[in-house]
């Protein structure tokens, strides 16, 4: 069989433009020019540079280019303010370093973009004039094609890059470094790899029959796995009355396990019952066995909701609990829709499958977008919930998870802590001290405005120890870059750890009974900085008290290291 390959100059042009856009953003970040240190614009531009070309690569059709550009342009216009809003949550940039913010944004926008793409593809290819004309069978077909196309195109790009590295490596062996230098230059690999990725998508879009064969093989296997899942659904419910729910809640992840089971059942059901024909994948008896198990899913929804609300009542809202409730609501909507169809149509319940799924697809798309907007900002909801627990007397200020506010609630968490510093300065001085530096204006932009005040904020041990001026400069410069500035207590311990009569310095940050920090030592005429220090366990009250009193000592490891030639094996 000869595979048809038609090059698409329009798609290759889109890929090249994407490569140039990503290169420009990379250079801006590495050279610290705009939009570096400006998260709203940086996230917005990266969203456009990555998302818009991908949508065009997968949907652009020469017969309906105008529709495609209008559709992709409209979606881009819709998501740009959401990208900007997400970036605002990462400010002030010198304080907030919340990786979960970017992860959740990428995850939700990927789902939203994927769903928009399959609706756009069907709209373009089938001249849809009303929403009722959307077909779940076609949406499912496009979703699998897109998934496999992206996966195979990514694999092709990785292999292509590997061949370039092999090329460079072979010539480097014979003392020719030209290719190694060329292939690792940003101005080379960004556009080249982008065009390679676009080329792979161009080729794969011409091979829909091959893609569909892979899809059909996967779905044939899912047909049998679905039966196993339905059996698990039924047997587990039969066992629950005898074991009770407490064992499930004792795992601390009972609701998560239930939601995963629902997710797998719903996914496999939609993979197996995808055709809008009277032909069924099973005989009548097995078909009924499947939909009986499917009709039991609302019971699982009740169980998981009980677990989720129990945690919310005890500890308030958090991002993870909010996501759990949203996932629960989506799965429950699918389950109730299918159960209603089963009750109404029995053996012919699949007649309603397309109607339910096409509308739920839009609902999920809107939810994913709302999660990146003020409408459904889980960080603000979490902050409000935690503070309301304190106001209602269900939690004390000392029980407030400051680390969670700082590390996972981005700007809303930072702003709430800053307000608490001011409000509780006099009424709860100990809690104010726990929150950290009382002068947030000390740090503005990306540099320290008052180095002396930063040094004075350290508790130097032993007390009365004088710091070398050269070391003070290194210390301030390091924390100008790292900006680990709002930890609750900062201790600088001067101690000779290696018995060379030169003091080393350990800067420890104590926050919520956890200590972490860095080792500074003098070597070969200059100050060096060791990797981050973390204890194996949280510090107990006695250890914290000893630190605050300045009581510490050096202990030697039980085992010495083993040296083999130039290699040292750390036994401890």
XYZ file of C-alpha atoms in Angstrom:
572
model
C 0.000 0.000 0.000
C 1.439 3.350 -1.035
C 0.986 6.098 1.532
C -0.234 9.405 0.172
C 1.857 12.385 1.270
C 1.001 15.914 0.187
C 3.058 18.761 1.559
C 1.060 21.701 2.829
C 2.984 24.989 2.520
C 0.355 26.722 4.654
C 0.869 24.313 7.568
C 4.660 24.459 7.278
C 4.444 28.261 7.324
C 2.363 28.138 10.488
C 4.960 25.826 12.062
C 7.831 28.124 11.113
C 6.045 31.165 12.543
C 5.409 29.213 15.746
C 9.119 28.367 15.988
C 10.096 32.016 15.569
C 7.527 33.088 18.190
C 8.802 30.534 20.718
C 12.403 31.528 19.984
C 11.566 35.194 20.579
C 9.950 34.426 23.925
C 12.870 32.200 24.938
C 15.378 34.950 24.149
C 13.282 37.489 26.055
C 13.303 35.295 29.160
C 17.001 34.404 28.988
C 18.019 38.020 28.370
C 15.605 39.315 31.051
C 13.775 41.728 28.774
C 10.026 42.237 28.369
C 7.894 40.190 28.831
C 10.245 38.451 31.290
C 9.214 39.194 34.897
C 5.793 40.184 33.561
C 3.688 37.024 34.025
C 0.404 38.396 32.589
C 1.946 39.177 29.219
C 4.353 36.241 29.301
C 1.586 33.672 29.844
C -0.646 35.414 27.306
C 2.032 35.397 24.603
C 3.074 31.799 25.311
C -0.583 30.760 25.122
C -0.912 32.361 21.698
C 2.472 31.078 20.491
C 1.716 27.479 21.466
C -2.054 27.148 21.271
C -3.056 29.086 18.170
C -0.618 27.406 15.751
C -1.526 23.961 17.115
C -5.212 24.588 16.477
C -4.419 25.724 12.944
C -2.118 22.783 12.249
C -4.835 20.310 13.192
C -7.865 22.049 11.694
C -6.747 24.200 8.752
C -8.473 22.952 5.616
C -7.722 24.438 2.201
C -11.403 24.199 1.305
C -12.573 26.257 4.269
C -9.646 28.399 5.409
C -11.851 31.381 6.185
C -14.016 29.404 8.626
C -10.944 27.970 10.291
C -9.228 31.320 10.791
C -12.442 32.868 12.123
C -12.999 29.984 14.551
C -9.418 29.846 15.816
C -9.267 33.640 15.994
C -12.462 33.769 18.054
C -11.178 31.139 20.498
C -7.825 32.917 20.807
C -9.633 36.175 21.540
C -11.662 34.396 24.206
C -8.707 32.834 26.035
C -6.263 35.767 25.957
C -7.932 37.614 28.868
C -7.976 34.338 30.806
C -4.230 33.937 30.192
C -3.651 37.507 31.353
C -5.753 36.940 34.472
C -3.749 33.812 35.317
C -0.552 35.821 34.983
C -1.887 38.407 37.400
C -2.197 35.616 39.965
C 1.595 35.149 39.752
C 2.350 38.702 40.869
C 4.323 40.113 42.570
C 6.724 37.976 40.586
C 9.596 38.423 43.038
C 7.523 36.844 45.820
C 5.233 34.262 44.220
C 6.701 31.092 42.769
C 3.688 28.834 42.481
C 4.248 25.944 40.089
C 0.728 24.613 40.670
C -0.669 27.815 39.154
C 1.004 27.135 35.815
C 0.295 23.404 35.930
C -3.434 23.906 36.496
C -3.562 26.574 33.786
C -1.826 24.353 31.223
C -3.984 21.334 32.135
C -7.340 23.132 31.975
C -6.504 25.118 28.824
C -5.259 21.954 27.110
C -8.595 20.260 27.803
C -10.512 23.353 26.688
C -8.466 23.690 23.497
C -8.831 19.992 22.705
C -12.617 20.127 23.099
C -12.912 23.323 21.050
C -10.811 21.738 18.296
C -13.034 18.684 17.784
C -16.177 20.849 17.641
C -14.445 23.195 15.182
C -13.312 20.289 13.003
C -16.807 18.862 12.776
C -18.280 22.318 12.163
C -15.882 22.892 9.272
C -15.990 19.420 7.708
C -19.726 18.759 7.947
C -21.223 22.223 7.353
C -22.974 22.292 10.732
C -25.825 24.803 10.782
C -27.380 24.043 14.196
C -26.073 22.538 17.400
C -28.355 19.503 17.110
C -26.406 18.474 14.014
C -23.264 17.796 16.035
C -22.616 14.065 16.243
C -20.818 12.387 19.125
C -19.541 9.697 16.783
C -17.748 12.332 14.707
C -16.484 14.189 17.792
C -15.089 10.939 19.128
C -13.458 10.197 15.771
C -11.747 13.597 15.649
C -10.640 13.344 19.276
C -8.833 10.060 18.662
C -7.341 11.291 15.406
C -6.028 14.426 17.094
C -4.661 12.500 20.065
C -2.821 9.966 17.914
C -1.646 12.624 15.449
C -0.153 14.774 18.214
C 1.439 11.771 19.905
C 3.005 10.407 16.715
C 4.101 13.879 15.584
C 5.778 14.421 18.941
C 7.507 11.039 18.634
C 8.667 11.906 15.099
C 10.098 15.211 16.343
C 11.981 13.493 19.172
C 13.439 10.920 16.774
C 14.395 13.689 14.343
C 16.154 15.565 17.152
C 17.902 12.362 18.204
C 19.213 11.874 14.650
C 20.560 15.442 14.651
C 22.335 14.763 17.946
C 23.769 11.535 16.498
C 24.952 13.488 13.471
C 26.604 16.071 15.724
C 28.115 13.407 17.967
C 29.695 11.495 15.099
C 31.421 14.596 13.760
C 32.461 15.648 17.231
C 34.320 12.351 17.586
C 36.522 13.360 14.642
C 37.106 16.816 16.144
C 34.541 18.698 14.040
C 32.347 20.686 16.444
C 30.500 22.731 13.836
C 27.352 20.609 13.766
C 27.173 20.194 17.558
C 27.433 23.972 17.953
C 24.887 24.610 15.198
C 22.246 22.111 16.294
C 22.275 23.325 19.907
C 21.810 27.004 19.043
C 18.376 28.306 20.031
C 17.968 30.166 16.725
C 18.413 26.819 14.941
C 16.481 24.212 16.900
C 13.355 26.259 17.714
C 12.298 26.849 14.082
C 13.709 23.548 12.792
C 11.952 21.372 15.379
C 8.731 23.364 14.976
C 8.798 22.774 11.212
C 9.600 19.084 11.801
C 6.575 18.827 14.102
C 4.378 20.607 11.546
C 5.685 18.359 8.771
C 4.780 15.269 10.806
C 1.251 16.596 11.383
C 0.928 17.319 7.641
C 1.898 13.748 6.793
C -0.321 12.192 9.485
C -3.367 14.235 8.477
C -3.113 12.547 5.072
C -3.064 9.118 6.707
C -6.487 9.114 8.364
C -7.096 5.498 7.389
C -3.912 4.380 9.144
C -4.804 6.462 12.209
C -8.304 4.991 12.231
C -6.904 1.443 12.113
C -4.816 2.150 15.243
C -7.896 3.660 16.897
C -10.054 0.650 16.057
C -7.472 -1.780 17.483
C -7.380 0.146 20.750
C -11.155 0.258 20.947
C -11.420 -3.482 20.279
C -9.291 -4.100 23.373
C -11.333 -1.609 25.418
C -14.453 -3.618 24.626
C -13.213 -6.416 26.887
C -11.718 -4.164 29.557
C -15.081 -2.451 29.977
C -16.610 -5.751 31.074
C -13.993 -6.104 33.791
C -14.692 -2.568 35.013
C -18.451 -3.174 35.127
C -17.814 -6.336 37.132
C -15.724 -4.308 39.610
C -18.514 -1.721 39.905
C -21.110 -4.351 40.774
C -18.968 -6.503 43.102
C -17.650 -3.509 45.055
C -21.164 -2.240 45.764
C -22.195 -5.718 46.907
C -19.222 -5.829 49.303
C -19.712 -2.357 50.804
C -22.653 -3.214 53.129
C -20.498 -5.870 54.763
C -17.352 -3.764 55.183
C -18.744 -0.251 55.651
C -17.292 2.987 54.342
C -14.847 3.652 57.179
C -12.119 1.500 55.623
C -12.463 3.560 52.448
C -12.140 6.865 54.325
C -9.182 5.558 56.352
C -7.143 5.508 53.138
C -7.477 9.351 53.018
C -8.053 8.968 49.287
C -11.381 7.154 49.214
C -13.166 9.787 47.127
C -10.254 9.894 44.698
C -10.415 6.128 44.203
C -14.168 6.286 43.550
C -13.749 9.154 41.074
C -11.037 7.231 39.234
C -13.344 4.231 38.927
C -16.101 6.448 37.535
C -13.669 8.100 35.129
C -12.504 4.765 33.727
C -16.032 3.391 33.352
C -17.276 6.522 31.582
C -14.242 6.635 29.301
C -14.511 2.987 28.295
C -18.272 3.193 27.802
C -17.833 6.113 25.423
C -15.016 4.351 23.610
C -17.056 1.188 23.069
C -20.519 2.676 22.418
C -19.413 5.289 19.933
C -21.335 4.398 16.783
C -24.702 5.979 16.124
C -26.076 2.835 14.531
C -28.254 0.009 15.752
C -25.239 -2.301 15.713
C -24.138 -3.097 19.270
C -20.672 -4.170 20.371
C -22.130 -6.976 22.551
C -24.991 -9.460 22.427
C -28.171 -8.575 24.319
C -27.244 -10.247 27.616
C -23.812 -8.629 27.873
C -25.270 -5.326 26.676
C -27.730 -5.411 29.599
C -24.982 -6.411 32.010
C -23.057 -3.288 30.951
C -25.897 -0.836 31.319
C -26.963 -2.308 34.672
C -23.472 -1.575 35.968
C -23.545 1.859 34.338
C -26.853 2.645 36.055
C -25.142 2.068 39.422
C -22.686 4.954 38.925
C -24.946 7.550 40.644
C -24.530 5.513 43.838
C -20.781 5.971 43.511
C -21.394 9.688 43.048
C -23.246 9.798 46.365
C -20.391 7.971 48.114
C -17.681 10.232 46.705
C -19.733 13.373 47.458
C -20.070 12.284 51.077
C -16.297 11.890 51.352
C -15.593 15.243 49.695
C -18.106 17.212 51.755
C -16.848 15.554 54.923
C -13.352 16.925 54.286
C -14.701 20.333 53.311
C -16.758 20.570 56.512
C -13.698 19.662 58.567
C -10.967 21.649 56.837
C -12.706 24.078 54.484
C -12.225 24.507 50.765
C -8.857 23.987 49.092
C -7.784 23.837 45.463
C -7.697 20.033 45.453
C -11.126 19.768 47.093
C -12.526 22.311 44.652
C -11.165 20.329 41.722
C -12.594 17.186 43.302
C -16.065 18.732 43.480
C -15.851 19.926 39.869
C -14.773 16.488 38.652
C -17.537 14.946 40.767
C -20.121 17.289 39.214
C -18.983 16.418 35.684
C -18.978 12.658 36.274
C -22.308 12.822 38.095
C -23.895 14.728 35.217
C -22.731 12.076 32.764
C -23.873 9.271 35.081
C -27.325 10.761 35.687
C -27.765 11.415 31.985
C -26.915 7.816 31.104
C -29.033 6.425 33.947
C -32.001 8.517 32.823
C -31.579 7.207 29.272
C -31.341 3.616 30.555
C -34.531 4.000 32.605
C -36.374 5.554 29.684
C -35.124 3.455 26.766
C -33.674 0.301 28.352
C -31.907 -1.667 25.587
C -31.970 1.385 23.302
C -30.405 3.787 25.813
C -27.526 4.501 23.429
C -29.963 6.458 21.247
C -29.535 9.326 23.733
C -25.736 9.007 23.991
C -24.921 11.574 21.315
C -27.419 14.115 22.703
C -25.921 13.850 26.193
C -22.267 13.846 25.170
C -22.365 16.738 22.721
C -23.895 18.990 25.387
C -21.666 17.753 28.187
C -18.645 18.431 25.980
C -19.599 22.101 25.779
C -20.271 22.180 29.528
C -16.809 20.781 30.295
C -15.244 23.275 27.884
C -16.923 26.193 29.663
C -15.923 24.866 33.095
C -12.266 24.595 32.034
C -12.343 28.208 30.844
C -14.126 29.396 33.992
C -11.421 27.849 36.190
C -8.997 30.401 34.748
C -11.285 33.353 35.386
C -12.668 35.208 38.414
C -15.906 33.242 37.966
C -14.425 30.013 39.344
C -11.096 31.028 40.888
C -10.404 28.179 43.315
C -7.571 30.117 44.965
C -9.847 32.938 46.021
C -12.481 30.451 47.114
C -9.893 28.594 49.221
C -8.599 31.775 50.860
C -12.122 32.921 51.717
C -13.018 29.502 53.101
C -9.932 29.215 55.316
C -10.374 32.696 56.756
C -14.069 32.080 57.375
C -13.155 29.032 59.496
C -11.129 31.351 61.722
C -13.921 33.920 61.861
C -16.432 31.238 62.828
C -14.168 29.880 65.559
C -13.604 26.518 63.876
C -9.883 27.144 63.524
C -7.297 29.303 65.307
C -4.719 31.531 63.651
C -1.986 29.131 64.748
C -3.682 26.337 62.789
C -3.696 28.340 59.563
C -1.529 26.586 56.951
C 0.792 29.462 56.052
C 2.895 27.264 53.782
C -0.199 26.382 51.745
C -1.147 30.053 51.419
C 2.351 30.935 50.217
C 3.090 28.025 47.935
C -0.231 27.110 46.349
C -2.651 30.034 46.550
C -0.574 32.478 44.482
C -1.631 36.137 44.635
C -4.836 35.612 46.670
C -2.840 33.728 49.331
C -0.051 36.327 49.381
C -2.494 39.241 49.631
C -4.407 37.534 52.444
C -1.218 36.995 54.462
C -0.129 40.594 53.907
C -3.503 41.817 55.193
C -3.262 39.543 58.225
C 0.175 40.968 59.043
C -1.301 44.440 59.315
C -4.550 43.428 61.022
C -2.953 41.174 63.651
C 0.231 43.107 64.307
C -0.943 44.234 67.743
C -3.637 41.699 68.664
C -1.625 38.569 67.741
C 2.072 39.547 67.730
C 3.292 35.923 67.828
C 1.260 35.044 64.765
C 2.516 38.160 63.018
C 6.078 37.026 63.670
C 5.217 33.611 62.262
C 4.016 35.226 59.052
C 7.465 36.606 58.416
C 9.053 39.911 57.553
C 6.757 42.767 58.635
C 7.969 45.042 55.891
C 7.003 43.675 52.471
C 7.993 46.988 50.882
C 11.598 46.048 51.616
C 11.537 44.010 48.396
C 10.412 45.698 45.201
C 11.035 44.772 41.610
C 13.717 42.097 41.401
C 16.355 43.589 43.738
C 16.724 44.142 47.462
C 16.215 47.790 48.333
C 17.811 47.627 51.789
C 20.580 45.065 52.229
C 21.363 46.147 55.802
C 17.780 45.601 56.884
C 17.842 42.124 55.356
C 21.044 41.241 57.237
C 19.575 42.652 60.449
C 16.492 40.455 60.030
C 18.686 37.365 60.451
C 19.157 35.784 63.874
C 22.899 35.149 63.888
C 24.190 32.256 65.997
C 26.227 32.242 68.156
C 24.961 35.638 69.228
C 27.422 38.467 68.758
C 29.084 36.806 65.763
C 30.364 39.342 63.211
C 29.883 38.567 59.517
C 32.671 39.266 56.996
C 31.673 42.053 54.619
C 32.533 39.928 51.584
C 30.229 37.185 52.833
C 27.416 39.675 53.485
C 27.670 40.794 49.859
C 27.470 37.193 48.604
C 24.539 36.451 50.907
C 22.540 39.476 49.761
C 23.287 38.831 46.080
C 22.192 35.198 46.373
C 18.880 36.029 47.971
C 18.301 38.833 45.508
C 18.125 36.095 42.877
C 16.423 33.352 44.865
C 14.098 35.660 46.757
C 13.409 33.241 49.609
C 12.305 36.205 51.646
C 9.058 35.589 53.449
C 9.845 32.588 55.584
C 8.827 32.995 59.177
C 12.183 32.811 60.979
C 15.696 33.054 59.538
C 18.754 31.758 61.434
C 22.345 32.173 60.269
C 24.615 29.673 62.049
C 28.383 30.271 61.970
C 30.232 26.999 62.494
C 33.418 25.255 61.353
C 32.041 22.067 59.846
C 35.211 20.690 58.283
C 37.749 21.629 61.009
C 39.823 23.859 58.704
C 39.627 26.854 61.085
C 37.457 28.753 58.569
C 33.837 29.323 59.498
C 31.050 28.051 57.293
C 27.596 29.578 57.446
C 24.277 27.755 57.388
C 21.220 29.886 56.674
C 18.146 28.051 57.967
C 14.554 29.072 57.320
C 12.124 27.812 59.936
C 8.505 27.649 58.796
C 5.746 25.506 60.237
C 8.228 23.224 62.055
C 10.222 22.609 58.864
C 13.754 23.868 58.395
C 15.491 24.326 55.082
C 18.246 26.519 53.738
C 21.764 26.666 52.277
C 25.380 26.141 53.232
C 27.919 28.886 52.407
C 31.612 27.964 52.525
C 34.919 29.543 51.477
C 36.858 27.619 48.835
C 39.634 28.568 46.392
C 39.484 32.233 47.280
C 35.742 32.794 47.020
C 32.466 31.997 48.728
C 30.602 28.945 47.420
C 26.959 27.983 47.908
C 25.980 24.382 48.516
C 22.698 22.738 47.565
C 19.564 23.284 49.595
C 19.629 21.689 53.050
C 16.524 19.845 54.232
C 16.177 17.689 57.332
C 14.803 14.193 56.958
C 11.889 14.937 59.290
C 9.981 17.925 60.590
C 11.655 19.465 63.624
C 10.019 18.662 66.946
C 9.346 21.283 69.613
C 12.561 20.471 71.512
C 14.687 20.904 68.365
C 13.034 24.214 67.522
C 13.564 25.464 71.074
C 17.261 24.468 70.908
C 17.652 26.361 67.647
C 16.085 29.480 69.109
C 18.397 29.245 72.137
C 21.396 28.875 69.866
C 22.248 25.409 71.108
C 23.816 23.193 68.455
C 26.768 20.865 67.984
C 28.653 19.006 65.283
C 28.195 15.252 64.923
C 30.307 12.998 62.730
C 28.715 10.387 60.457
C 28.894 6.767 61.521
C 30.419 5.669 58.220
C 33.247 7.365 56.368
C 33.036 7.713 52.596
C 34.700 5.238 50.208
C 37.046 6.600 47.512
C 37.693 4.622 44.332
C 40.221 6.449 42.185
C 38.640 9.847 41.492
C 35.153 8.717 42.559
C 33.773 9.057 46.079
C 30.916 6.852 47.273
C 28.863 8.442 50.025
C 28.045 5.543 52.342
C 25.758 7.625 54.542
